[in-house]
CSV table of N, CA and C and ligand atoms in Angstrom, one decimal:
chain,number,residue,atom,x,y,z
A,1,UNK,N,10.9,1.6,14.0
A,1,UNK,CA,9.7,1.7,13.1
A,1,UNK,C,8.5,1.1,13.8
A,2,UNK,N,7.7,1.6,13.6
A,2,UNK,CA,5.8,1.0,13.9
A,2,UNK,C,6.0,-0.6,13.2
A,3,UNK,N,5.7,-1.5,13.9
A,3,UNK,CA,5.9,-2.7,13.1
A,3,UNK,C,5.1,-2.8,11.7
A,4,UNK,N,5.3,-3.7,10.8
A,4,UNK,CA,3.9,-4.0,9.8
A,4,UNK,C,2.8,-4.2,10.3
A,5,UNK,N,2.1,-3.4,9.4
A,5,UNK,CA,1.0,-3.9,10.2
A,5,UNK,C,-0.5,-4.4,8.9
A,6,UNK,N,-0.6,-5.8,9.0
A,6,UNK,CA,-1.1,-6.6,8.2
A,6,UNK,C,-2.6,-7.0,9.1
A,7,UNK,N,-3.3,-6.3,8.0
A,7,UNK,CA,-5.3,-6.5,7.9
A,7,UNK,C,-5.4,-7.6,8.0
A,8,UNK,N,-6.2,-8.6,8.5
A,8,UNK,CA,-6.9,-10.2,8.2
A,8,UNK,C,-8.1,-10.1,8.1
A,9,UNK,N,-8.6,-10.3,6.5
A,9,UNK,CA,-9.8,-9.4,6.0
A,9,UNK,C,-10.7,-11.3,6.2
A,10,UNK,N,-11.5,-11.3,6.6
A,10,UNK,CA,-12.4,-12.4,6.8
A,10,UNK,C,-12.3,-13.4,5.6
A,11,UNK,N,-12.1,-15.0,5.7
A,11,UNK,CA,-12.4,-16.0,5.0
A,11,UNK,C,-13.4,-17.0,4.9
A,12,UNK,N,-14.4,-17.0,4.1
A,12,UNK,CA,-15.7,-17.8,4.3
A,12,UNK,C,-15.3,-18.7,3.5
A,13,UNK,N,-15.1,-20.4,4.2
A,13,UNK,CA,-15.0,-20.9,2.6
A,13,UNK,C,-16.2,-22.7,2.6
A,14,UNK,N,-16.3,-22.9,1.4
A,14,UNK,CA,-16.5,-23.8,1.3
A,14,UNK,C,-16.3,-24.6,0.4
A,15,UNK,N,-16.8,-25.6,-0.2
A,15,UNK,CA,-16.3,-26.6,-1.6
A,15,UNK,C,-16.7,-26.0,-2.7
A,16,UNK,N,-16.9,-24.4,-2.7
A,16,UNK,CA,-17.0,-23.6,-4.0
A,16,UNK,C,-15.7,-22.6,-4.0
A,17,UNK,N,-15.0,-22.9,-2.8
A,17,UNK,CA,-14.1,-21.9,-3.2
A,17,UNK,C,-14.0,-20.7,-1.5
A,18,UNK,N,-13.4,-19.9,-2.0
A,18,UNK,CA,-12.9,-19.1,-0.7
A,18,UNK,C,-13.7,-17.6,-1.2
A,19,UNK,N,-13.4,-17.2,-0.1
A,19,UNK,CA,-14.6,-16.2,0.0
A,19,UNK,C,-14.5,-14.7,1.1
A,20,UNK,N,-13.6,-13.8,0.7
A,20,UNK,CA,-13.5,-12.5,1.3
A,20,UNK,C,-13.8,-11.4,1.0
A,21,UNK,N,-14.4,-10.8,2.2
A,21,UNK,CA,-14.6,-9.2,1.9
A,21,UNK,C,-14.4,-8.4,3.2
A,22,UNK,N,-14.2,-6.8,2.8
A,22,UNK,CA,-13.8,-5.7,3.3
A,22,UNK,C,-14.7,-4.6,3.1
A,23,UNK,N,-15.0,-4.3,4.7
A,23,UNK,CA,-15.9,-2.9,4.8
A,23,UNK,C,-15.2,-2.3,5.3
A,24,UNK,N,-15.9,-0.8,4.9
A,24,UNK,CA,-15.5,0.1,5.9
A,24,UNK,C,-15.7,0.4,7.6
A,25,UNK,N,-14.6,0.7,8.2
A,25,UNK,CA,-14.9,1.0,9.8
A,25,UNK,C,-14.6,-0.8,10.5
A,26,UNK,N,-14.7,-1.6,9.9
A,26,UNK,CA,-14.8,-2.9,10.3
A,26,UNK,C,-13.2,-3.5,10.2
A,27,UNK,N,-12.8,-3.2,8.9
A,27,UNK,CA,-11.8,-3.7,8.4
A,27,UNK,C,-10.5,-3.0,8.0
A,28,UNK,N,-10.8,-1.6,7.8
A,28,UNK,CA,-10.3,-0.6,6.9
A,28,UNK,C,-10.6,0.9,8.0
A,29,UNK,N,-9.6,1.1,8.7
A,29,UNK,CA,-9.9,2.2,9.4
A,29,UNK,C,-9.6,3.8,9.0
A,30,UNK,N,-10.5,3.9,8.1
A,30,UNK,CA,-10.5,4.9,7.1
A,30,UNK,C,-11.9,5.0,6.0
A,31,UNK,N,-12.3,5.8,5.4
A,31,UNK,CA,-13.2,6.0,4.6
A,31,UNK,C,-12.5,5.6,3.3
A,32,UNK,N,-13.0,5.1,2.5
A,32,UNK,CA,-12.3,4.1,0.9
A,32,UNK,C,-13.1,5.5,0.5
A,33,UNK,N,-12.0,6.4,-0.6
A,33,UNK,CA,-12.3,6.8,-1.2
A,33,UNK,C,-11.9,6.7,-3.2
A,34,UNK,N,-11.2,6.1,-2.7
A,34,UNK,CA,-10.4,5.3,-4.3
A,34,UNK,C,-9.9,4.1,-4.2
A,35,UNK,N,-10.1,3.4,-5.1
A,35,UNK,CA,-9.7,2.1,-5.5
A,35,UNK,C,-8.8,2.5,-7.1
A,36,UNK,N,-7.4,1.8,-6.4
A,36,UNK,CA,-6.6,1.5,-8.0
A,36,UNK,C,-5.9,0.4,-8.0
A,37,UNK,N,-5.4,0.3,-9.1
A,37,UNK,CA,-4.8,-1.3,-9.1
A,37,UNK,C,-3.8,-1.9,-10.3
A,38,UNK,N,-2.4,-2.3,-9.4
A,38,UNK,CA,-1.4,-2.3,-10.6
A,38,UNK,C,-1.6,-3.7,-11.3
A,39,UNK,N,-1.2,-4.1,-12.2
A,39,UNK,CA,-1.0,-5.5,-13.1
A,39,UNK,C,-0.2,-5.3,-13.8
A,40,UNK,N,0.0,-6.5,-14.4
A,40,UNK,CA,0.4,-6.8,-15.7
A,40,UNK,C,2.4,-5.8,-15.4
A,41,UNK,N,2.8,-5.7,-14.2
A,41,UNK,CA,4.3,-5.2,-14.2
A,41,UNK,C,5.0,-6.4,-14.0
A,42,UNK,N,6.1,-6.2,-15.1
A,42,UNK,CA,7.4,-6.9,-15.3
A,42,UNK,C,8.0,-7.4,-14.2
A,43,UNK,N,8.3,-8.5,-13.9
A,43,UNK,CA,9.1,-9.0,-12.9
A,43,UNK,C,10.4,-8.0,-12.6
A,44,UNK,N,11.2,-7.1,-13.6
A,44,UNK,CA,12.2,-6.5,-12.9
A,44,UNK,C,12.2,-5.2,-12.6
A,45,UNK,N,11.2,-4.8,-12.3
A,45,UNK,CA,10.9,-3.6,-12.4
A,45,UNK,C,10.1,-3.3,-10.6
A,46,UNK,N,10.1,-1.8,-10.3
A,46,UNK,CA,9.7,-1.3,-9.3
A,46,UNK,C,8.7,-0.5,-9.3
A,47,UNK,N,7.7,-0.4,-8.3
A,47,UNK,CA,7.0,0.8,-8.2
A,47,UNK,C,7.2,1.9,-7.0
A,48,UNK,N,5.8,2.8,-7.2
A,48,UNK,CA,6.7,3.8,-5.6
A,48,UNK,C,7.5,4.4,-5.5
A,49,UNK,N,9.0,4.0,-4.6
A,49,UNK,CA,9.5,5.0,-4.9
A,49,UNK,C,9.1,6.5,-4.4
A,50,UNK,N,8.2,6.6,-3.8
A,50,UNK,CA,7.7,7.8,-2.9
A,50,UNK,C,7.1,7.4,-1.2
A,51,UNK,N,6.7,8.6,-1.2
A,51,UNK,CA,6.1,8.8,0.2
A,51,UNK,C,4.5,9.8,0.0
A,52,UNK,N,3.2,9.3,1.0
A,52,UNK,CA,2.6,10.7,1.0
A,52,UNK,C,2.3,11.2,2.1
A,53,UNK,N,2.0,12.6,1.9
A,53,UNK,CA,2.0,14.0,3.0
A,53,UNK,C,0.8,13.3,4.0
A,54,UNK,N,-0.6,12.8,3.2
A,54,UNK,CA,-1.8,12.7,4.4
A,54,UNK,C,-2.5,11.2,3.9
A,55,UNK,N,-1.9,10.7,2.6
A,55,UNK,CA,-2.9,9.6,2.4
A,55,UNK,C,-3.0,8.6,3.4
A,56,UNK,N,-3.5,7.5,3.6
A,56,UNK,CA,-3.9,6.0,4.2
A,56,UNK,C,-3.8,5.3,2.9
A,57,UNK,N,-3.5,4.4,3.2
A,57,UNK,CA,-3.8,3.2,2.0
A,57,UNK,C,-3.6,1.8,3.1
A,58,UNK,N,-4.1,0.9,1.9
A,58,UNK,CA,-4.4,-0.4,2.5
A,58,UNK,C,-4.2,-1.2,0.7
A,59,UNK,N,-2.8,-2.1,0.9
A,59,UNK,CA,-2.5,-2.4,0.1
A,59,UNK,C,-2.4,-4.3,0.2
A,60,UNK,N,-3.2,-5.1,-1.2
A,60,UNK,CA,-4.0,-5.9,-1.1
A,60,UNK,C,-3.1,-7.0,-2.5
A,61,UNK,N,-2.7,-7.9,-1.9
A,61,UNK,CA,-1.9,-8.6,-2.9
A,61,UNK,C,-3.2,-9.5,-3.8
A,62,UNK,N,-4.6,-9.4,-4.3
A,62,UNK,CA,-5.4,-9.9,-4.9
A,62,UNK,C,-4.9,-11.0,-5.9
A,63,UNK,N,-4.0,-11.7,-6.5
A,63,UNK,CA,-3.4,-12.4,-7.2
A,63,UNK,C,-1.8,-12.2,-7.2
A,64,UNK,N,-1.2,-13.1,-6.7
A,64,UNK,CA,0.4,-12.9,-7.1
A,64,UNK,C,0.8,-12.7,-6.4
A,65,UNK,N,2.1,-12.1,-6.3
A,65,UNK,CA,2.7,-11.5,-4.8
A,65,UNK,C,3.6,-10.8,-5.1
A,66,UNK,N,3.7,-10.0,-4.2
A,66,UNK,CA,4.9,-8.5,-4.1
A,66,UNK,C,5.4,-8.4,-3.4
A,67,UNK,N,7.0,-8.1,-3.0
A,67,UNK,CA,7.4,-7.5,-2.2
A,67,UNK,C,7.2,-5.6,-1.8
A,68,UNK,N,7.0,-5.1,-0.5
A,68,UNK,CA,6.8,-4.1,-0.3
A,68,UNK,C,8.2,-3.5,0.8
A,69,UNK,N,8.7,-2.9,0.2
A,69,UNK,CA,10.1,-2.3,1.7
A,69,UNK,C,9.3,-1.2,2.1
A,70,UNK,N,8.8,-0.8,3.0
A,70,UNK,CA,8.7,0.6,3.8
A,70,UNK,C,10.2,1.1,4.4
A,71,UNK,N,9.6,2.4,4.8
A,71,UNK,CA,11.4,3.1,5.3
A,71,UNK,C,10.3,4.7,5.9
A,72,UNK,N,10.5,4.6,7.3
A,72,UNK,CA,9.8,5.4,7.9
A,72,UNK,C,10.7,6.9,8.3
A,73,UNK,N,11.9,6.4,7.4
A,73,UNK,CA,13.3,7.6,7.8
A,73,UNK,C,14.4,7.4,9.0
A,74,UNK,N,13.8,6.1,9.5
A,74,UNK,CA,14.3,5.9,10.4
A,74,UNK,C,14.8,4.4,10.3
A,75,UNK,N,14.1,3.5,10.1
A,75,UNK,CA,14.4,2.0,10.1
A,75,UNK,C,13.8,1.6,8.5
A,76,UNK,N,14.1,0.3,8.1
A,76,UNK,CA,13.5,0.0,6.9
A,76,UNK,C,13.0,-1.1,7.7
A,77,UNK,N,12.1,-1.9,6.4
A,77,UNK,CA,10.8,-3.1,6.7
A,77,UNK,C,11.0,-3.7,5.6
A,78,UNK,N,10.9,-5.1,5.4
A,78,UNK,CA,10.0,-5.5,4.0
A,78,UNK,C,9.0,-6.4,4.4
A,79,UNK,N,8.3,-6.6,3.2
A,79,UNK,CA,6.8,-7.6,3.8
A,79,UNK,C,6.5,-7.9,2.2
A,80,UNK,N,6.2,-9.2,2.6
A,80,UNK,CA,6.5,-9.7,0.8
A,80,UNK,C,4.4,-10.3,1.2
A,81,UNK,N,3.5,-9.4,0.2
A,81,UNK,CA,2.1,-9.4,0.6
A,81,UNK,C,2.0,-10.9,-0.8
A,82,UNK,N,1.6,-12.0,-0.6
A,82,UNK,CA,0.5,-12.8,-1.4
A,82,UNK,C,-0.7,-13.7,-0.6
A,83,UNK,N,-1.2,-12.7,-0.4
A,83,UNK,CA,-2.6,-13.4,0.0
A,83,UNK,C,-3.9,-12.4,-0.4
A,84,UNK,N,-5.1,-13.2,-1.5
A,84,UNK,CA,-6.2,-11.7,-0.8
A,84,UNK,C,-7.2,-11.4,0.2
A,85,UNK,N,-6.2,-12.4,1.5
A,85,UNK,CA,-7.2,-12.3,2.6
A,85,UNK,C,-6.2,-11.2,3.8
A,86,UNK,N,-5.6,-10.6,3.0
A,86,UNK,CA,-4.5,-9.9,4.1
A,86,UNK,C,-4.4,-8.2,3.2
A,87,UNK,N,-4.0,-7.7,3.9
A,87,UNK,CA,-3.9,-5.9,3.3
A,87,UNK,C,-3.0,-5.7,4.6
A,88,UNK,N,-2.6,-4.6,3.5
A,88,UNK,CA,-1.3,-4.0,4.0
A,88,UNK,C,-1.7,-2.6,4.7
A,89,UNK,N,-1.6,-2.3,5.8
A,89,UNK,CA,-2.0,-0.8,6.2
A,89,UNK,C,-0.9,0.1,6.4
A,90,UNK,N,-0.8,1.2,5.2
A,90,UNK,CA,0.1,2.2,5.5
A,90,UNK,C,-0.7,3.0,5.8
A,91,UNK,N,-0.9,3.8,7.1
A,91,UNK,CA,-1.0,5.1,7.5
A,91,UNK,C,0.1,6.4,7.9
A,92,UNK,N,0.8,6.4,7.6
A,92,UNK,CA,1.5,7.6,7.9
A,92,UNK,C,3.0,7.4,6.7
A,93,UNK,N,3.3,8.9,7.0
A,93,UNK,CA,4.5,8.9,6.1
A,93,UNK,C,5.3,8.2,5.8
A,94,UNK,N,6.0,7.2,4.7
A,94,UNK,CA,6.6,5.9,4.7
A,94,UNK,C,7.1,6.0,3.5
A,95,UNK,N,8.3,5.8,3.4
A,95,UNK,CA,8.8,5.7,1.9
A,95,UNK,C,8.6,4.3,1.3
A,96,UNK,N,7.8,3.6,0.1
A,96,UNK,CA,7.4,2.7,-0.3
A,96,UNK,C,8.3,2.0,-1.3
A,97,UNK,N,8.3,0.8,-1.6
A,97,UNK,CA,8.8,0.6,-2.8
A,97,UNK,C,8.3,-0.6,-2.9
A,98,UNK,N,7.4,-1.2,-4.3
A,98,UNK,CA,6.9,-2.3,-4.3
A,98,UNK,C,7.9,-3.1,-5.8
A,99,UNK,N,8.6,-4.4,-5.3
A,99,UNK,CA,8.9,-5.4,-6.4
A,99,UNK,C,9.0,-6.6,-6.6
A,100,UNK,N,9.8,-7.4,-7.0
A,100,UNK,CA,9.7,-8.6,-7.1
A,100,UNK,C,8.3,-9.2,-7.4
A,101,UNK,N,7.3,-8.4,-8.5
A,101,UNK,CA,5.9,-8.9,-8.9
A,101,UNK,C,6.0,-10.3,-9.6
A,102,UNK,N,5.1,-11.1,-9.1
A,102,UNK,CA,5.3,-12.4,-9.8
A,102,UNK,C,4.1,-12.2,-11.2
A,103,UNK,N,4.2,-13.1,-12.1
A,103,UNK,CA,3.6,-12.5,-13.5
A,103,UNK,C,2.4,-12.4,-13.5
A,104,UNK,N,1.6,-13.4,-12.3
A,104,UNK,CA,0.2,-12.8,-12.1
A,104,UNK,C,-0.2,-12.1,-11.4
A,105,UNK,N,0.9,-11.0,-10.7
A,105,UNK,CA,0.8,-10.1,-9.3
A,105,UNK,C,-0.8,-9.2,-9.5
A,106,UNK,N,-1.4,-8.7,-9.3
A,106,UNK,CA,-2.5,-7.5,-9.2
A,106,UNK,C,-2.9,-6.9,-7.4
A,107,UNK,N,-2.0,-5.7,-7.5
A,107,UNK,CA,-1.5,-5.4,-6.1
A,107,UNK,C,-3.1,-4.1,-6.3
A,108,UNK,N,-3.9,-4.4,-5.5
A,108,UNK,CA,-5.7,-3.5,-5.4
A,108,UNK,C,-5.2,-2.9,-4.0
A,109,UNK,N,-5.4,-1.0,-4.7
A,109,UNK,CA,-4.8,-0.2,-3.7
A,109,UNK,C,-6.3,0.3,-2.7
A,110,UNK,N,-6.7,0.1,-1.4
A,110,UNK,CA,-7.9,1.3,-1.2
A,110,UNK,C,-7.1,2.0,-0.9
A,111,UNK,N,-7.3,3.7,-1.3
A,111,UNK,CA,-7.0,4.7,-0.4
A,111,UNK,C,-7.9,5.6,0.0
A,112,UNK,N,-7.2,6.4,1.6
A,112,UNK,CA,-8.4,7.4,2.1
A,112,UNK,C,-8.5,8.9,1.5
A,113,UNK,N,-7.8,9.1,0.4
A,113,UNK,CA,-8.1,9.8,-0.9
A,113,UNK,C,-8.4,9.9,-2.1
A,114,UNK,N,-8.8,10.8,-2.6
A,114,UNK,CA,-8.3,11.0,-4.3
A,114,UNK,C,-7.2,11.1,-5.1
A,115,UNK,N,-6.7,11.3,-6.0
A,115,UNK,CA,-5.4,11.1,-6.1
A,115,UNK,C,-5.3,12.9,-6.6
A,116,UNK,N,-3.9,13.2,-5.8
A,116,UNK,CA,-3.4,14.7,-6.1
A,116,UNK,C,-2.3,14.3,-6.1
A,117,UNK,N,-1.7,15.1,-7.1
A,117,UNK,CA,0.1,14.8,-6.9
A,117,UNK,C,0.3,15.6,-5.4
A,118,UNK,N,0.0,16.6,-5.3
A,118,UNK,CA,0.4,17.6,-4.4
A,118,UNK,C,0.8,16.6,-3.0
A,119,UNK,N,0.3,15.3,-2.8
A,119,UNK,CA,0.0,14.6,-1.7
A,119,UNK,C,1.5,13.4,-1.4
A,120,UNK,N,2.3,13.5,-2.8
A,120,UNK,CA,3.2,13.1,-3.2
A,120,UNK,C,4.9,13.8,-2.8
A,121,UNK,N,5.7,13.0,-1.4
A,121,UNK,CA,7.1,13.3,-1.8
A,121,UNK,C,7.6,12.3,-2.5
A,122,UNK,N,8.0,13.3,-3.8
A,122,UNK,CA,8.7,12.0,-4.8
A,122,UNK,C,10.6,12.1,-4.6
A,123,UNK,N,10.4,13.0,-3.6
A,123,UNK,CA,12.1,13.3,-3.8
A,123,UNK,C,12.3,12.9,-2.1
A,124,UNK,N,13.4,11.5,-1.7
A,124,UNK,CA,13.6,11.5,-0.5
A,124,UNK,C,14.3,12.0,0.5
A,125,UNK,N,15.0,13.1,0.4
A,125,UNK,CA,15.7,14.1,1.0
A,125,UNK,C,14.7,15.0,1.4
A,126,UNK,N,13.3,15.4,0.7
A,126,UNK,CA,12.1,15.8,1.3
A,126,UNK,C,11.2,15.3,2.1
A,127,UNK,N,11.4,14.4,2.1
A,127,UNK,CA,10.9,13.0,2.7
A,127,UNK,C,11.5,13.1,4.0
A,128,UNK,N,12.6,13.1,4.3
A,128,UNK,CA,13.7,12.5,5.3
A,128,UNK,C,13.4,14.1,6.3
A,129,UNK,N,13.6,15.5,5.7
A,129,UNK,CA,13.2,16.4,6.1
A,129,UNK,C,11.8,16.8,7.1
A,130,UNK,N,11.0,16.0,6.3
A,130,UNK,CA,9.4,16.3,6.7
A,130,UNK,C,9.8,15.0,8.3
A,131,UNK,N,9.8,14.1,8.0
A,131,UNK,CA,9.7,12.9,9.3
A,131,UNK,C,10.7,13.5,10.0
A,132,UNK,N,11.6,14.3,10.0
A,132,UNK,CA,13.1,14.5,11.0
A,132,UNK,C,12.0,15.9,11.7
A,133,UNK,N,11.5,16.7,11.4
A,133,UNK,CA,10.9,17.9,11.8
A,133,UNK,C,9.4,17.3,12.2
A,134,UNK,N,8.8,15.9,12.2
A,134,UNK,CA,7.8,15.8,12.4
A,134,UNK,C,7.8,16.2,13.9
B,201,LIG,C1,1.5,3.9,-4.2
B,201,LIG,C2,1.8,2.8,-5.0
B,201,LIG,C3,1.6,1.5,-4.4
B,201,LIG,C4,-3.5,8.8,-11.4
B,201,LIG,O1,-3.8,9.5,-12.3
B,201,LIG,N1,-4.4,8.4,-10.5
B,201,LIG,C5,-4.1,7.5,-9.5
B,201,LIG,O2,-5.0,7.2,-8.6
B,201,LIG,C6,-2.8,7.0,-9.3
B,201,LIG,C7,-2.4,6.1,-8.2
B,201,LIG,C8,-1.8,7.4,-10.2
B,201,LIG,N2,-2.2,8.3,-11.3
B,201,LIG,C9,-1.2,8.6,-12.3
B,201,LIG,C10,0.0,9.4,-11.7
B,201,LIG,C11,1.1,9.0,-12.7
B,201,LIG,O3,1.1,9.8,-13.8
B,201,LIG,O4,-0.6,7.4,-12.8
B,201,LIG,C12,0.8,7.6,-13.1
B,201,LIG,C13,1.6,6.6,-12.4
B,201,LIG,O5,1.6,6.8,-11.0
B,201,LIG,P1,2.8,6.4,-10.0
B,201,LIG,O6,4.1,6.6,-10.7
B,201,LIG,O7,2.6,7.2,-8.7
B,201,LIG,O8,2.5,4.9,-9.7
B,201,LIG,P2,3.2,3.9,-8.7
B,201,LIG,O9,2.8,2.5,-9.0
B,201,LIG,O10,4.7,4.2,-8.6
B,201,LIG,O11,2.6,4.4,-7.3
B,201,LIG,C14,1.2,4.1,-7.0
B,201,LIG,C15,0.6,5.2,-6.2
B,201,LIG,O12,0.9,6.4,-6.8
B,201,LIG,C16,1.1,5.2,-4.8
B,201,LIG,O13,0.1,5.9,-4.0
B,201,LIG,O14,1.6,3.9,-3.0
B,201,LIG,O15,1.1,2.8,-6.3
């Protein structure tokens, strides 16, 4: 597998506190065209569970922390994200699964789309098909 590969979005800080931000082209090698963002999910519970056909995302542990497994069809990963000075870069086909949310988790998705299901394998045997014929 492509190793993880983990953003280090700049830290300004001083005796007011800490202080990060994220541009495009600078930080984010992709055009942000959506922002979403999970909360408030139960410690036992999962998200994901898929893969997509063309998205980018850059996934941002903003409060709390999550575990993340990727699975490229070939190898698995995990990367447990709590910081909001780090993002997670998935670009290419990857089967996802985010859990272990701690109660104050708020995992802030950019992605280099809109959201279409069409963009979505939710079934991993299609999944496994598309990366084996890539
Ligand atoms: C991902 C993980 C980290 C929308 O209408 N607009 C949106 O932008 C999104 C992301 C979802 N939805 C709808 C589609 C479903 O009816 O919200 C519902 C829940 O979506 P889903 O089951 O895909 O949510 P997660 O948390 O399993 O997955 C999401 C993203 O879909 C996915 O891209 O990588 O977060």
């Amino acid at each position: 597998m492509n190793t993880i590969k983990i953003i280090d979005f700049p830290i300004i800080q001083d005796s007011r506190g800490d202080l990060s931000f994220i541009e495009n082209n600078d930080h984010i090698p992709f055009a942000i065209k959506r922002v979403y963002y999970l909360y408030n999910v139960p410690a036992n519970v999962s998200r994901g569970g898929h893969a997509h056909k063309k998205l980018q995302q850059v996934l941002v542990a903003m409060s709390g922390s999550f575990d993340v497994s990727l699975d490229d069809g070939s190898d698995k990963q995990m990367v447990t994200l709590n910081s909001p000075a780090q993002g997670l870069l998935i670009n290419h086909p990857m089967w996802r699964e985010l859990k272990n949310f701690s109660s104050d988790a708020v995992c802030v998705v950019l992605a280099s789309e809109l959201y279409t299901e069409d963009d979505y394998y939710r079934d991993y045997d299609n999944f496994l098909a598309h990366v084996r014929n890539a």
